[in-house]
PDB file of C-alpha atoms in Angstrom:
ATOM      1  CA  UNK B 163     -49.077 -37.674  36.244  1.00 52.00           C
ATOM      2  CA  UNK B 164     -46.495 -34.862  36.794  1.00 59.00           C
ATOM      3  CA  UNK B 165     -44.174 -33.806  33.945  1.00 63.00           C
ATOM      4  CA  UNK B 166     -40.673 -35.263  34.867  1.00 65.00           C
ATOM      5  CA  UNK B 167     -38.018 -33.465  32.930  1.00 66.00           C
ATOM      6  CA  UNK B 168     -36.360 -35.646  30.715  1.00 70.00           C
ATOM      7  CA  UNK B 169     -32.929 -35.555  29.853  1.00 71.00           C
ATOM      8  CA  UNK B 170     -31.604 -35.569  26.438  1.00 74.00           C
ATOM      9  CA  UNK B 171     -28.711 -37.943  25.396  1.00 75.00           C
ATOM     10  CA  UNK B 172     -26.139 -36.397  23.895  1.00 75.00           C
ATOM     11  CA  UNK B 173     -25.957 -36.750  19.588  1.00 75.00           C
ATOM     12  CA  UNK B 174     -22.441 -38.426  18.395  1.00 76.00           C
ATOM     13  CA  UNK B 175     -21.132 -36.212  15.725  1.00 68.00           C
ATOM     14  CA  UNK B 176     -18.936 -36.758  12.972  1.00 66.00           C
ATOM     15  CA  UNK B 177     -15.701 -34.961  13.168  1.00 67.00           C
ATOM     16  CA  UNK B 178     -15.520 -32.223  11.393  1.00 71.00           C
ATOM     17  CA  UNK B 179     -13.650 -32.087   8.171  1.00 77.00           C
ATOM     18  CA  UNK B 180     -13.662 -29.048   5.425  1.00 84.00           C
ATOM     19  CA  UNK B 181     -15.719 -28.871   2.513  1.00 88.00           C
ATOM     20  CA  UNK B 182     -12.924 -27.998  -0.225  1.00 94.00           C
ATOM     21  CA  UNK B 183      -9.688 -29.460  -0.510  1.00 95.00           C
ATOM     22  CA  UNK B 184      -6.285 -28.342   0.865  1.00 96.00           C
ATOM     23  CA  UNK B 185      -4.679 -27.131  -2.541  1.00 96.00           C
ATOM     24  CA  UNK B 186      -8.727 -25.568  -3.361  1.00 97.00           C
ATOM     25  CA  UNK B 187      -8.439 -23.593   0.313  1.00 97.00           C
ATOM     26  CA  UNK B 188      -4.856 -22.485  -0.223  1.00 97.00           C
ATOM     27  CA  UNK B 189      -5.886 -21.338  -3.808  1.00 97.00           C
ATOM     28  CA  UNK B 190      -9.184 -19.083  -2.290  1.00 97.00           C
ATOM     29  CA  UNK B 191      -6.720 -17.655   0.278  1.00 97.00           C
ATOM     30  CA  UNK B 192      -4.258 -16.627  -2.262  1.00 97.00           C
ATOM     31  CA  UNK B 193      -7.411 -15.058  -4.450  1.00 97.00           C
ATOM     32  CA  UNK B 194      -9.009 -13.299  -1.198  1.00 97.00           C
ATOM     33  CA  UNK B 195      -5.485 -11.616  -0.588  1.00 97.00           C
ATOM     34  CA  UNK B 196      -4.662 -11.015  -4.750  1.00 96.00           C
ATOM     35  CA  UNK B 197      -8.330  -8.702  -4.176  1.00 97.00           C
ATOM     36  CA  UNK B 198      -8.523  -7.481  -0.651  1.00 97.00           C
ATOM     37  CA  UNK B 199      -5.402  -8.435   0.759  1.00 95.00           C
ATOM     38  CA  UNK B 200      -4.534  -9.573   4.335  1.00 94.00           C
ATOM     39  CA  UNK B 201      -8.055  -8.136   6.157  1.00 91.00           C
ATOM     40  CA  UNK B 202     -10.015  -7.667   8.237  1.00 96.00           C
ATOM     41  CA  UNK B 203     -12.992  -7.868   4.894  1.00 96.00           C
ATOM     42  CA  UNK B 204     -16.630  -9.030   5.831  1.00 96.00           C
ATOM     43  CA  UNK B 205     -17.721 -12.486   5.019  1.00 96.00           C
ATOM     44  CA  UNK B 206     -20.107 -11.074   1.714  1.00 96.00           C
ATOM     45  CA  UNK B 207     -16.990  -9.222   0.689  1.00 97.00           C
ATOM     46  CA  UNK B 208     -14.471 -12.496   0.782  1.00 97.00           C
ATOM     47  CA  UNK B 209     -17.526 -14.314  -1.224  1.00 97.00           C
ATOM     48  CA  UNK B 210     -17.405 -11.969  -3.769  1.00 97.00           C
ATOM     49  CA  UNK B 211     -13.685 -12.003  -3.984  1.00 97.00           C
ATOM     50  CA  UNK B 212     -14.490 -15.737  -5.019  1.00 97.00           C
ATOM     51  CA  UNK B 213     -16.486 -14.680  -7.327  1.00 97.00           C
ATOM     52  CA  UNK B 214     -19.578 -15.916  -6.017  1.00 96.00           C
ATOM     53  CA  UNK B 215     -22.740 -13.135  -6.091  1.00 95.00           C
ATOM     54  CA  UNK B 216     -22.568 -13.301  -2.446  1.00 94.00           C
ATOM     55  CA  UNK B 217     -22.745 -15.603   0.381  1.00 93.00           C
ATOM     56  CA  UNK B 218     -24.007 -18.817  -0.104  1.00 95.00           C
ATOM     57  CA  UNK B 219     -23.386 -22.299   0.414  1.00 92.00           C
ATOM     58  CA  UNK B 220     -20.631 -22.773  -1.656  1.00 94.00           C
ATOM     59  CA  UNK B 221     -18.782 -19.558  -0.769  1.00 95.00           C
ATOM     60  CA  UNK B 222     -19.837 -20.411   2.665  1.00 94.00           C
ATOM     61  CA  UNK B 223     -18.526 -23.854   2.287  1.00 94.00           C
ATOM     62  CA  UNK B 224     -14.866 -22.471   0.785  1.00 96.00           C
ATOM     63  CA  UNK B 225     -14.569 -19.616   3.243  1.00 96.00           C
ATOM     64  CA  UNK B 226     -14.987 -22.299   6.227  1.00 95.00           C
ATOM     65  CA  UNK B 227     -12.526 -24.336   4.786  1.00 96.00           C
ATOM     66  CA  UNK B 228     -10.025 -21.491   4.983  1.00 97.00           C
ATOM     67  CA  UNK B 229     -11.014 -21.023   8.411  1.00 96.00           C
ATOM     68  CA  UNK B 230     -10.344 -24.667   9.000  1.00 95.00           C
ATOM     69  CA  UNK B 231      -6.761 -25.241   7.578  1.00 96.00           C
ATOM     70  CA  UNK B 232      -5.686 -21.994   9.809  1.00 97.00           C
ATOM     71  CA  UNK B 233      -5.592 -19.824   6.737  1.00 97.00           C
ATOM     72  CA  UNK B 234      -8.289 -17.354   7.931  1.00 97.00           C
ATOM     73  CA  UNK B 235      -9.154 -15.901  11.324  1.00 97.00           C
ATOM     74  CA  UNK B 236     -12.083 -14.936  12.267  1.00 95.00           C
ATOM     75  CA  UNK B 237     -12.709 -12.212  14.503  1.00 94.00           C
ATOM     76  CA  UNK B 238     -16.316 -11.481  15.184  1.00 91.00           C
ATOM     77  CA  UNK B 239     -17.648 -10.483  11.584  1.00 90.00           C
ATOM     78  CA  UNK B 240     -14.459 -10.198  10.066  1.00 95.00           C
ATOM     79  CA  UNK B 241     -11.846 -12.309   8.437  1.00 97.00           C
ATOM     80  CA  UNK B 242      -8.083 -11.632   8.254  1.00 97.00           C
ATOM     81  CA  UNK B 243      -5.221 -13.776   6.837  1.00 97.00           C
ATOM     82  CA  UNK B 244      -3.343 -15.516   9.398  1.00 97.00           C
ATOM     83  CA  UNK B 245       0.581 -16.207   9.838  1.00 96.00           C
ATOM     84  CA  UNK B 246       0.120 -19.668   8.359  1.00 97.00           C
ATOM     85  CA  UNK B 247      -1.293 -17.753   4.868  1.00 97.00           C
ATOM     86  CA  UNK B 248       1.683 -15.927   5.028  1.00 95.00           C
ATOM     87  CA  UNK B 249       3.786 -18.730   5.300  1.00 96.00           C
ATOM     88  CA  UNK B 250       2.399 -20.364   2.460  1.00 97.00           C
ATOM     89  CA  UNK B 251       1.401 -17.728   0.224  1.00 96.00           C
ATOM     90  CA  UNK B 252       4.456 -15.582   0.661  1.00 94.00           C
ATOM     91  CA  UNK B 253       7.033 -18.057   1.271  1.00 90.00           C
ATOM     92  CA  UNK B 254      10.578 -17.003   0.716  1.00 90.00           C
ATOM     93  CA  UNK B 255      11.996 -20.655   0.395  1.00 94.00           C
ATOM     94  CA  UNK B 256      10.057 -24.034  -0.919  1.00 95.00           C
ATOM     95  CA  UNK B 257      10.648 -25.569   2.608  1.00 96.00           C
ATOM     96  CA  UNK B 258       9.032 -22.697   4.227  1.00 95.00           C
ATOM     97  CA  UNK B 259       6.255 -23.094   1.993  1.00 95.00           C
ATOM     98  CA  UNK B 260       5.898 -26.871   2.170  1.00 96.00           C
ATOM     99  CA  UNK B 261       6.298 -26.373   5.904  1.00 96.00           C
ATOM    100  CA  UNK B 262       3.260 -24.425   5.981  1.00 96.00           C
ATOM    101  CA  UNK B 263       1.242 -26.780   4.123  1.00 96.00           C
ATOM    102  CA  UNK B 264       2.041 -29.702   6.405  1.00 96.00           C
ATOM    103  CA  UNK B 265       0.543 -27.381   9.366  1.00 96.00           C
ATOM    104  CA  UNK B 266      -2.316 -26.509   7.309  1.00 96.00           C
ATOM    105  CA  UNK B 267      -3.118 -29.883   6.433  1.00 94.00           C
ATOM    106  CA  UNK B 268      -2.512 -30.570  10.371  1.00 92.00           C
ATOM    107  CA  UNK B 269      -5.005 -28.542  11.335  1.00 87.00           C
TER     108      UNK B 269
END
C-alpha cells in the first residue's frame, strides 16, 4: 500500500488568559520601571528585577502577563514599557489612571 499523506485536524485551544492577575501585572510593571525603567532590558534582566534568580516559569509566567494586559512590548529580545504603563503608572489624574486599567483589563 502507498503512504497517503494524512491530514491533521486542527487542536481547539483554550483562549488564552494571563497567568497573574491584573493588580499582580500592574504591580511587576511598576517594579520593572522603579529598577530599569521604561526599556528596552532583556527578558533575564526584567526577571531579576522581580527578584527571581533568573528566568523561569514564574518570572516567565509574570513577564507574559505584562505582555498580555499591553503593559510590555516586546520587540525581538527586548522589552520596553508601553503607553498604557505610562498611563497607569504615571497617571496625572485618578480617571486617567482608572482609564488605563479598564484598557488593560480589555486587553
Amino acid at each position: 500500500m502507498a503512504d497517503t499523506p494524512t491530514l491533521k485536524k486542527p487542536k481547539n485551544r483554550s483562549t488564552a488568559y494571563p497567568g497573574v492577575t491584573l493588580e499582580e501585572a500592574i504591580d511587576a510593571a511598576k517594579t520593572l520601571r522603579n529598577n530599569l525603567g521604561a526599556g528596552p532590558y532583556s527578558r533575564e534582566s526584567a526577571a531579576i528585577a522581580l527578584g527571581y534568580g533568573g528566568i523561569n516559569g514564574a518570572s516567565g509566567t509574570k513577564i507574559a502577563a505584562c505582555t498580555h494586559f499591553g503593559l510590555l512590548i516586546r520587540e525581538s529580545n527586548v522589552y520596553r514599557q508601553s503607553e498604557l504603563a505610562d498611563q497607569i503608572l504615571v497617571a496625572t489624574s485618578d480617571d486617567e489612571r482608572q482609564a488605563g486599567i479598564r484598557v488593560a483589563f480589555t486587553k
